[in-house]
mmCIF file of C-alpha atoms (C1' of nucleotides) in Angstrom:
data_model
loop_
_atom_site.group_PDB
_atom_site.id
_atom_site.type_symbol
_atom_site.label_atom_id
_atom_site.label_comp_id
_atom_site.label_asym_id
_atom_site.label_seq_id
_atom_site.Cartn_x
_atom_site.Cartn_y
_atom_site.Cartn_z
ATOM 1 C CA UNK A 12 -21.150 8.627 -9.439
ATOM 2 C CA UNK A 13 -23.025 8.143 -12.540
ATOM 3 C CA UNK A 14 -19.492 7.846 -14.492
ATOM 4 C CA UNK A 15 -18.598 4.533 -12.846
ATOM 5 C CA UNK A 16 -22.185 2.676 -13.076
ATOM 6 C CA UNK A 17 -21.515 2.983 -16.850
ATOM 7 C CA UNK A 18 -18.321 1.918 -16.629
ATOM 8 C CA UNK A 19 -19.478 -0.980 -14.590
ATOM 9 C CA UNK A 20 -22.413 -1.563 -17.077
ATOM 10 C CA UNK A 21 -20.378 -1.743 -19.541
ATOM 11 C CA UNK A 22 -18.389 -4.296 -18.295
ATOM 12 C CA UNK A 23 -21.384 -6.105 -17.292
ATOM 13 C CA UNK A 24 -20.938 -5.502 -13.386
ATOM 14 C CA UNK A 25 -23.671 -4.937 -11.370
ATOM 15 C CA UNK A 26 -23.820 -1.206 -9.771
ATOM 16 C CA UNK A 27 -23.537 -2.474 -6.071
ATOM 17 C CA UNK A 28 -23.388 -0.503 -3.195
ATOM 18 C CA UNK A 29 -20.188 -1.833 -2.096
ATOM 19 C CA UNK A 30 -18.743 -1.348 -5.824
ATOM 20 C CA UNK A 31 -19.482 2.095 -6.101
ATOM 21 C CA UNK A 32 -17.877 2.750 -2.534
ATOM 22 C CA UNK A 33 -15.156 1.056 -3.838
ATOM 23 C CA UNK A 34 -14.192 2.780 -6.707
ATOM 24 C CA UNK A 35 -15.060 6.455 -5.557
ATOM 25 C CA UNK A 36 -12.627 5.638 -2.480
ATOM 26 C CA UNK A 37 -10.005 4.997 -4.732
ATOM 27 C CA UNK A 38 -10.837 8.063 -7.111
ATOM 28 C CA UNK A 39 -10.452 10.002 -3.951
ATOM 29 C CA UNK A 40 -7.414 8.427 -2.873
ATOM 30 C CA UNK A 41 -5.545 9.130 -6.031
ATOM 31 C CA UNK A 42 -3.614 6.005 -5.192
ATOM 32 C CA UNK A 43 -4.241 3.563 -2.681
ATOM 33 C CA UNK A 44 -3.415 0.110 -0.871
ATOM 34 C CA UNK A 45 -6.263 -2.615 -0.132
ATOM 35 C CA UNK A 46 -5.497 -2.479 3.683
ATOM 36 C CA UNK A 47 -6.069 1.546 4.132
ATOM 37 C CA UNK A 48 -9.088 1.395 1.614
ATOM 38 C CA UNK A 49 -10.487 -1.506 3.708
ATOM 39 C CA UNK A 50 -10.497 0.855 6.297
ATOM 40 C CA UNK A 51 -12.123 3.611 4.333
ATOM 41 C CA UNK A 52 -14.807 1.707 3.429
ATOM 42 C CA UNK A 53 -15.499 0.398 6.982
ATOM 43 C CA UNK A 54 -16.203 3.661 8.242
ATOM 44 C CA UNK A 55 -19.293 4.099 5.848
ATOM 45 C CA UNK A 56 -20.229 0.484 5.024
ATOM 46 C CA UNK A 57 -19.079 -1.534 8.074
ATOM 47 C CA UNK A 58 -20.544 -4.507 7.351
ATOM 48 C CA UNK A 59 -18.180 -4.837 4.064
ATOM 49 C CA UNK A 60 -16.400 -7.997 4.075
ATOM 50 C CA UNK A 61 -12.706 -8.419 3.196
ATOM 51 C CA UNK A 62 -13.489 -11.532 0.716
ATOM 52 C CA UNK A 63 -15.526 -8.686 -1.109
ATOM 53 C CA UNK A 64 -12.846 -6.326 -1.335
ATOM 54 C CA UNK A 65 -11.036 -8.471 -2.520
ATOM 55 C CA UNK A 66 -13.183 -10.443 -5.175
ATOM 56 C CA UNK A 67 -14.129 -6.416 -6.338
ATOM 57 C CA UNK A 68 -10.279 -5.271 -6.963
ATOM 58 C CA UNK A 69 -9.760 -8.437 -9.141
ATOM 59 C CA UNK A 70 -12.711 -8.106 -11.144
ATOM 60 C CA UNK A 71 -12.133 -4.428 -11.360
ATOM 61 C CA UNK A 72 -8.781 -5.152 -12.588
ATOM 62 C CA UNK A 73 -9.895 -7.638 -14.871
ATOM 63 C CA UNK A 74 -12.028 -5.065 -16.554
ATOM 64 C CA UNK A 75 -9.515 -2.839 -16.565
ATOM 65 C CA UNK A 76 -11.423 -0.354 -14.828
ATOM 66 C CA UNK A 77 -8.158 0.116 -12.238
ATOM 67 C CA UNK A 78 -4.954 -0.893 -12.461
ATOM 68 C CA UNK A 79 -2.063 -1.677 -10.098
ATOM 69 C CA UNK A 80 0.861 0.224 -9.799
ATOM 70 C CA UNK A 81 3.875 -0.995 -7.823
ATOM 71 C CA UNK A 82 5.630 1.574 -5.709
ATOM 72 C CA UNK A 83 8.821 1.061 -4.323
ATOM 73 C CA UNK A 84 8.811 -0.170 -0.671
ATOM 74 C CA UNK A 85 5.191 0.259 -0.538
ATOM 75 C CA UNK A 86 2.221 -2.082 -0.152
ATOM 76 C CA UNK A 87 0.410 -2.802 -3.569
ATOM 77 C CA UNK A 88 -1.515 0.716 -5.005
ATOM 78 C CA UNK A 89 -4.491 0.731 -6.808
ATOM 79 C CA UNK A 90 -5.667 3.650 -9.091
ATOM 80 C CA UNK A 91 -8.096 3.993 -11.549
ATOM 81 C CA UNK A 92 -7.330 3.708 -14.806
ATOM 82 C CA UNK A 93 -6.324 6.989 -16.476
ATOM 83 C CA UNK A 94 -4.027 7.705 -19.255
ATOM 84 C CA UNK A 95 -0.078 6.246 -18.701
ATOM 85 C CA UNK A 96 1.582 8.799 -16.799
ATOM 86 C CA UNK A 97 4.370 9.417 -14.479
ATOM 87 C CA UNK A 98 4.408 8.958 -10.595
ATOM 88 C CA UNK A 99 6.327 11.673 -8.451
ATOM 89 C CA UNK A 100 6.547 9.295 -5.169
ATOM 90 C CA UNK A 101 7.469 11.807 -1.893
ATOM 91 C CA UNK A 102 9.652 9.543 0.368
ATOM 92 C CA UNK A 103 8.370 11.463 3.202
ATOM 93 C CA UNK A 104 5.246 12.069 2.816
ATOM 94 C CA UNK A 105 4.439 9.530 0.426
ATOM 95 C CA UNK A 106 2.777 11.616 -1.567
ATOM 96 C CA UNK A 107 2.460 10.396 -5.206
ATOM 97 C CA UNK A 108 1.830 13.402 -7.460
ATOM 98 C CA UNK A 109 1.062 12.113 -11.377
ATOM 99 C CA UNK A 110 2.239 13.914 -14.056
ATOM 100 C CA UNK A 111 2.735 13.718 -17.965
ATOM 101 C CA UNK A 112 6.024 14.269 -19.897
ATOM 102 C CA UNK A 113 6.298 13.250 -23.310
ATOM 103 C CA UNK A 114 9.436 11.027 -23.602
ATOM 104 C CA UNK A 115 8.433 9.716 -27.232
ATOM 105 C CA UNK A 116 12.130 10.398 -28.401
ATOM 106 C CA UNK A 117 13.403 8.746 -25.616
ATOM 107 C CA UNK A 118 11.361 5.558 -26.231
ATOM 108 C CA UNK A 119 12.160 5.584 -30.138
ATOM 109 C CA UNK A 120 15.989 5.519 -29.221
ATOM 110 C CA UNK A 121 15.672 3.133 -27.126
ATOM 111 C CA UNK A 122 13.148 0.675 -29.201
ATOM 112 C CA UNK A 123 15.932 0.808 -32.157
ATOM 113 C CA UNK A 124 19.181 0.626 -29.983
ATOM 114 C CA UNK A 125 17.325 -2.717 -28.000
ATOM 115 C CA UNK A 126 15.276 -4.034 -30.838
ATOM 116 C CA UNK A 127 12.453 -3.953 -28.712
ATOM 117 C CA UNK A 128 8.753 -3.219 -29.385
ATOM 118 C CA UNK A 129 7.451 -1.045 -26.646
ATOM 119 C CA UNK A 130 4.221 -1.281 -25.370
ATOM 120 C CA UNK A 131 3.889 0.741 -21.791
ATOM 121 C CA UNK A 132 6.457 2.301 -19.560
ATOM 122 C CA UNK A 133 6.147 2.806 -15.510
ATOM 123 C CA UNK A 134 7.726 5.382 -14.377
ATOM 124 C CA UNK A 135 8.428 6.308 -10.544
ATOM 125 C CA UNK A 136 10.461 9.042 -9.612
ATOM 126 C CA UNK A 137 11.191 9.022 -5.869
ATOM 127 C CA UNK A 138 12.352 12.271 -4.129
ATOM 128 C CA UNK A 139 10.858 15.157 -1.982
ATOM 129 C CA UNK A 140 8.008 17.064 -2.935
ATOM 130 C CA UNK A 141 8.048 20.875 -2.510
ATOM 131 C CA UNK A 142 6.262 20.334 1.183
ATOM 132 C CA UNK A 143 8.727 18.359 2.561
ATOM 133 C CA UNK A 144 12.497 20.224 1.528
ATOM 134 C CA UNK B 22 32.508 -16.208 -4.775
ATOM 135 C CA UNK B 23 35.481 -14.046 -3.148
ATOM 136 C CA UNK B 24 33.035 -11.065 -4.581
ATOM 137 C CA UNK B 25 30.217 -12.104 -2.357
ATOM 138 C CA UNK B 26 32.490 -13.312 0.913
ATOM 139 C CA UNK B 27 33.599 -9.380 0.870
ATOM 140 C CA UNK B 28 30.735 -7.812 0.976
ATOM 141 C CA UNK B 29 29.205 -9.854 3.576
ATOM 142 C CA UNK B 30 32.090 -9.363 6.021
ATOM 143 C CA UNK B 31 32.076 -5.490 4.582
ATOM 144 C CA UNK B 32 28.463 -5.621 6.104
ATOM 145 C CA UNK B 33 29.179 -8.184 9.629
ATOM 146 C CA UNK B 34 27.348 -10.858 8.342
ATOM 147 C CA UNK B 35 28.884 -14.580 8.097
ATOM 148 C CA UNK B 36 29.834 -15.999 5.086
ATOM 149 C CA UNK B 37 27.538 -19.163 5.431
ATOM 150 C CA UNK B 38 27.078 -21.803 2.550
ATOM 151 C CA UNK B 39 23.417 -20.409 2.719
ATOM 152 C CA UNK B 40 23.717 -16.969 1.750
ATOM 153 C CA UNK B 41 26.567 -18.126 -1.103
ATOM 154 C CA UNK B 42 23.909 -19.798 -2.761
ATOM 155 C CA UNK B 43 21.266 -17.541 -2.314
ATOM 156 C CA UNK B 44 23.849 -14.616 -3.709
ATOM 157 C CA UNK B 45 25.027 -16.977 -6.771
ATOM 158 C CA UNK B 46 21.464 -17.796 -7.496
ATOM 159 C CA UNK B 47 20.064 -14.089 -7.660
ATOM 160 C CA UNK B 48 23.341 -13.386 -9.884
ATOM 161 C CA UNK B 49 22.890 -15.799 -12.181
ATOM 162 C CA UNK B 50 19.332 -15.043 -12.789
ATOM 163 C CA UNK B 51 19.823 -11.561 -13.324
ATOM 164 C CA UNK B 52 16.206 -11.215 -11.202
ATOM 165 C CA UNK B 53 14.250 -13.244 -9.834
ATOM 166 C CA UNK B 54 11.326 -13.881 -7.273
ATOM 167 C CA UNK B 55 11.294 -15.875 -3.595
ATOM 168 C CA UNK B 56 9.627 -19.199 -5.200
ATOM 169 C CA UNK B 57 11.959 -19.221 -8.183
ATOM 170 C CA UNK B 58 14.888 -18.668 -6.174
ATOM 171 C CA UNK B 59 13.979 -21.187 -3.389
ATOM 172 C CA UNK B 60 13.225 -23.842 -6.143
ATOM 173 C CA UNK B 61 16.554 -23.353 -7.552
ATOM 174 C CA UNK B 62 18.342 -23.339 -4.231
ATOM 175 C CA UNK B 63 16.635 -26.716 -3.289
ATOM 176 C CA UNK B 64 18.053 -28.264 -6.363
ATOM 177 C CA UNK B 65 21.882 -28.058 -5.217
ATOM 178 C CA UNK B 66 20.617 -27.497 -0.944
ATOM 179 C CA UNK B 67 17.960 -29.634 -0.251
ATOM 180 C CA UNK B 68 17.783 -28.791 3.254
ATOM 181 C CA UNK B 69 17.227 -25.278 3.180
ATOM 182 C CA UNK B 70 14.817 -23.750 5.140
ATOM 183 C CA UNK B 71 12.292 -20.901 3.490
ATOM 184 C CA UNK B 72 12.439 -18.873 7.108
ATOM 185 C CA UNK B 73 16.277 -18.836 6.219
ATOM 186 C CA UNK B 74 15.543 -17.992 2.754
ATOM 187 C CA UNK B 75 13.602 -15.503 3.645
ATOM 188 C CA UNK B 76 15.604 -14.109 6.624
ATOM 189 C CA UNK B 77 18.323 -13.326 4.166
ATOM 190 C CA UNK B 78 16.406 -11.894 1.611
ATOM 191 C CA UNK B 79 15.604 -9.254 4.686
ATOM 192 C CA UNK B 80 19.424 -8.965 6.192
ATOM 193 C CA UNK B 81 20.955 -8.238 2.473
ATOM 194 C CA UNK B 82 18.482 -5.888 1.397
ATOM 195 C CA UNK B 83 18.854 -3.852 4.525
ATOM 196 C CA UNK B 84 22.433 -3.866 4.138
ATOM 197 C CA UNK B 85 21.670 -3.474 0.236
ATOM 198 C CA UNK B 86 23.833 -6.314 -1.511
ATOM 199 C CA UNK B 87 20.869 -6.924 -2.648
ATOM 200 C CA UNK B 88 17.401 -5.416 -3.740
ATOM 201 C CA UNK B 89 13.526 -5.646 -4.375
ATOM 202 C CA UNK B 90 12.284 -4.719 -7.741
ATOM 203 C CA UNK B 91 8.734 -4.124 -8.686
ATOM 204 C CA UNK B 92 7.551 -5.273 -12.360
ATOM 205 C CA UNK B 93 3.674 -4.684 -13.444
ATOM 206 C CA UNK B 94 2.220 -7.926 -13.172
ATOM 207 C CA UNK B 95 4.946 -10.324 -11.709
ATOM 208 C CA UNK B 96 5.875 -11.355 -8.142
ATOM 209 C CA UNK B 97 8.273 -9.081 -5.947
ATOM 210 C CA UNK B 98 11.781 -9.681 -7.462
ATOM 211 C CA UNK B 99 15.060 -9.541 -5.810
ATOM 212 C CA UNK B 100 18.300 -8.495 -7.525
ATOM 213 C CA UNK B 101 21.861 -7.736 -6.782
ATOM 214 C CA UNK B 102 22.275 -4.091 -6.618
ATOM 215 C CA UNK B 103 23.740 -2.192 -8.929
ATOM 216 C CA UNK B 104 24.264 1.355 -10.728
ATOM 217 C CA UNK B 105 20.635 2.758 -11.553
ATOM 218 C CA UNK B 106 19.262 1.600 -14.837
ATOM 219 C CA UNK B 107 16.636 0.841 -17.198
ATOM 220 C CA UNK B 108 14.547 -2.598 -17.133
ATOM 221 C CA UNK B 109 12.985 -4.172 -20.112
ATOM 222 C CA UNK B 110 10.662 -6.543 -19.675
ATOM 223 C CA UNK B 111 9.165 -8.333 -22.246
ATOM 224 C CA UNK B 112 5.592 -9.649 -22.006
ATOM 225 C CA UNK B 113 5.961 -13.000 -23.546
ATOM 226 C CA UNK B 114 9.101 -14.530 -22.596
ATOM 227 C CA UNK B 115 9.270 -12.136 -19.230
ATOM 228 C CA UNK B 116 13.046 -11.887 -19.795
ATOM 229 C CA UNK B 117 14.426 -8.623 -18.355
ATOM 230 C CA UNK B 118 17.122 -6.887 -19.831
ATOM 231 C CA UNK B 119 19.029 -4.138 -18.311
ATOM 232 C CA UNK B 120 20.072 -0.963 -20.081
ATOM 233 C CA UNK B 121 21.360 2.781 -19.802
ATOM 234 C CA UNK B 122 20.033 5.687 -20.825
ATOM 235 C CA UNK B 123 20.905 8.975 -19.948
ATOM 236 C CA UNK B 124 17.644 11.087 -18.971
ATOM 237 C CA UNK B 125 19.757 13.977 -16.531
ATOM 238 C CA UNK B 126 18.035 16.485 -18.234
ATOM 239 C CA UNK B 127 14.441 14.947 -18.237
ATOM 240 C CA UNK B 128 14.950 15.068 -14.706
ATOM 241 C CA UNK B 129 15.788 18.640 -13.980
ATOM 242 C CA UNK B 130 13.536 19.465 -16.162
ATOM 243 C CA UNK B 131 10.384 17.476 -14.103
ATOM 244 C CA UNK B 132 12.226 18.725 -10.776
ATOM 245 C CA UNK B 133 12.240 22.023 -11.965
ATOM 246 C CA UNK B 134 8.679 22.171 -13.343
ATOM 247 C CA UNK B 135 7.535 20.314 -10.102
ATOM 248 C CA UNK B 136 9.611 21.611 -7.358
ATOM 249 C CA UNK B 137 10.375 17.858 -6.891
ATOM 250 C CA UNK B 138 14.088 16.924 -5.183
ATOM 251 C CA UNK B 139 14.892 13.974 -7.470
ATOM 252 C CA UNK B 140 16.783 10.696 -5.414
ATOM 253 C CA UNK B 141 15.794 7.751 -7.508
ATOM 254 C CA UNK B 142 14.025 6.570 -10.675
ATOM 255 C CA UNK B 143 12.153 3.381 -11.297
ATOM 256 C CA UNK B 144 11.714 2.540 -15.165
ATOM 257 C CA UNK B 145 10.270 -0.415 -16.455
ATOM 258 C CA UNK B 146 9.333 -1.081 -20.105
ATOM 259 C CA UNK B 147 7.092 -3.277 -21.115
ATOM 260 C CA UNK B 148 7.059 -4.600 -24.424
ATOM 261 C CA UNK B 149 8.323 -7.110 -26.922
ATOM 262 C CA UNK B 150 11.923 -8.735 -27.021
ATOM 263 C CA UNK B 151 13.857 -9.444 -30.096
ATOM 264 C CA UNK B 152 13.366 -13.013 -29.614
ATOM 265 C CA UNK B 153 9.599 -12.884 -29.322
ATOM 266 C CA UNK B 154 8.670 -10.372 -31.775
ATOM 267 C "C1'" DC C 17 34.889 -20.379 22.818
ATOM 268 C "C1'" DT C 18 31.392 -16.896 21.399
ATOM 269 C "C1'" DT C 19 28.289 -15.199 18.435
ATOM 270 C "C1'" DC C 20 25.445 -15.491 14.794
ATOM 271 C "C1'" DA C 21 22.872 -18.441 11.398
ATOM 272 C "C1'" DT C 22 20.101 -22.407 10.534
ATOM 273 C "C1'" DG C 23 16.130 -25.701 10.546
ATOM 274 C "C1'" DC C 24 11.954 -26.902 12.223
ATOM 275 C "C1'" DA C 25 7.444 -26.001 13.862
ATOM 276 C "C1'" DA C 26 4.254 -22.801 15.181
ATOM 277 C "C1'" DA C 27 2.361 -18.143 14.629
ATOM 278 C "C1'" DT C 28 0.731 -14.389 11.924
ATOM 279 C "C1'" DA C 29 -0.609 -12.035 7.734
ATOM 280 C "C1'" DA C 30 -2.489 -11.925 3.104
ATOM 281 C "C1'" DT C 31 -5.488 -13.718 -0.273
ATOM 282 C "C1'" DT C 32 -8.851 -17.034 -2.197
ATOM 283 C "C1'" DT C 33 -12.772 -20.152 -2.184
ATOM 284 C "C1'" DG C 34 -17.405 -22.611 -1.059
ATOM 285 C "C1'" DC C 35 -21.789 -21.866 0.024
ATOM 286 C "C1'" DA C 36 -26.248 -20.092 1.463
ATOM 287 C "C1'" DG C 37 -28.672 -15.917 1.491
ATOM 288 C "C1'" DT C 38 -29.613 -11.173 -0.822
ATOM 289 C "C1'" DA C 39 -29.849 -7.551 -4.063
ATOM 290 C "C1'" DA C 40 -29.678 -5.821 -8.992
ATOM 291 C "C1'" DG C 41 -31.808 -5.569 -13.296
ATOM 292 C "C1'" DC D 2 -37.756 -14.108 -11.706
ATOM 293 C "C1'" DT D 3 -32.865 -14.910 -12.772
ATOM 294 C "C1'" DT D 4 -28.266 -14.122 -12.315
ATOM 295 C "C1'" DA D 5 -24.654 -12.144 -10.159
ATOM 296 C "C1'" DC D 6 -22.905 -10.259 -5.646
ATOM 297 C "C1'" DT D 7 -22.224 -10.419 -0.750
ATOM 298 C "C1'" DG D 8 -20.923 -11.999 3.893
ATOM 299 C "C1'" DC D 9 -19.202 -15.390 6.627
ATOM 300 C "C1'" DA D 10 -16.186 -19.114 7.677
ATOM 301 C "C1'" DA D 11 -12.846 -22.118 6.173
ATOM 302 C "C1'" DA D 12 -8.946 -22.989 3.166
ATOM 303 C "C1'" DT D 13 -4.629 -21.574 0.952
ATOM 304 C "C1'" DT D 14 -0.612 -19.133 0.462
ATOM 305 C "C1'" DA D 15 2.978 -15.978 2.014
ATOM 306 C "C1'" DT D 16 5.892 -14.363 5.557
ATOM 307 C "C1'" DT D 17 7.687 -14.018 10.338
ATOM 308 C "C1'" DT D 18 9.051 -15.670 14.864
ATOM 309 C "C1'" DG D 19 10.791 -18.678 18.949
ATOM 310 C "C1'" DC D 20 13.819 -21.835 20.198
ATOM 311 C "C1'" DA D 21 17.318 -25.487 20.376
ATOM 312 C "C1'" DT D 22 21.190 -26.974 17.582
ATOM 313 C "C1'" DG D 23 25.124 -26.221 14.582
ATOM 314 C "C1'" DA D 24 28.605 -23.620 11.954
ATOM 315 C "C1'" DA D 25 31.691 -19.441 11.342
ATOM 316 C "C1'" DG D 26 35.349 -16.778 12.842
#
DNA sequence: CTTCATGCAAATAATTTGCAGTAAG
DNA sequence: CTTACTGCAAATTATTTGCATGAAG
């Protein structure tokens, strides 16, 4: 994981242990709430304290190394931070798929009709995913 | 009120001086979050419980009068329900705005590319107001 | 009347903080 | 070595629940 101890470098973080576990847990997890990754992490670092988790997702977040995303009717999700995309959220599975779709038009209309400077969209689109029709 | 009385009986629950406020409250703010809304509520109902508060919040969003929305950054917030649209929230003045856009065929395009079953969309847009620009 | 809603206090869950010890650079 | 990070326990904050009383229909 020699991608995040850069990334954590260059935010001035230390590379801890407990960091590193953190953020490849989430990279694996695609998307992920602090309660289940607590319970990742316990199975390979049990001694990992809560007030840690914690303390790491807000200075993680701080450096904008993840980001939250807000899912509707779920807990809190964590990702780390990619390029702005869209969320495909399964409401069986809960699945969230990400994928791009350029909606620059879209934005452009809607900037001039609102008189409003856009910055960022989130996007959630809430269905069934091909595995549970 | 005769709006809200309606609904509630539409749904068995009581019409109770409570749930009134807490219904006129939400309306009038257009969206807003538990503390705001108990704050407000105090003002005019100073001896309202937050357990009822917060029992009531739970009772009208499972009969959906009412409902949670998620915006980056800021607390759960609550909001009568409506027909589906766009929010815009502005970063500085954290007014939200509600608009209408027709993306049908953004949609069947993503659930065709994705084999997704489209139910719902969540947009936010995050940006700058007219007033704050 | 009967049932459901409320207020209060206590319980539980979620998150943050203080501090002494430990690891990273 | 020095500074920042961690674990633990305690403190806050957020939310839910039990129960006796009160209001709605």
């Amino acid at each position: 994981m020699d991608k995040y101890q850069g990334l954590l470098k260059a935010h001035n973080l230390k590379s801890t242990h407990q960091r590193l576990a953190i953020l490849k847990n989430i990279s694996d997890a695609g998307h992920i709430d602090v309660e289940f990754l607590y319970s990742k992490l316990l199975e390979k670092f049990s001694s990992l304290s809560k007030a840690t988790l914690y303390r790491n997702i807000n200075d993680l977040l701080a450096s904008n190394i993840i980001e939250e995303i807000k899912l509707p009717e779920l807990k809190q999700q964590y990702e780390i931070k990619k390029e702005p995309h869209i969320h495909l959220l399964c409401k069986n599975c809960h699945n969230v798929k990400d994928i791009n779709y350029n909606l620059d038009s879209v934005y452009s209309e809607i900037s001039k009709d609102n008189k409003f400077k856009i910055e960022k969209s989130f996007i959630v689109i809430k269905g069934l995913c091909s595995n549970c029709v």
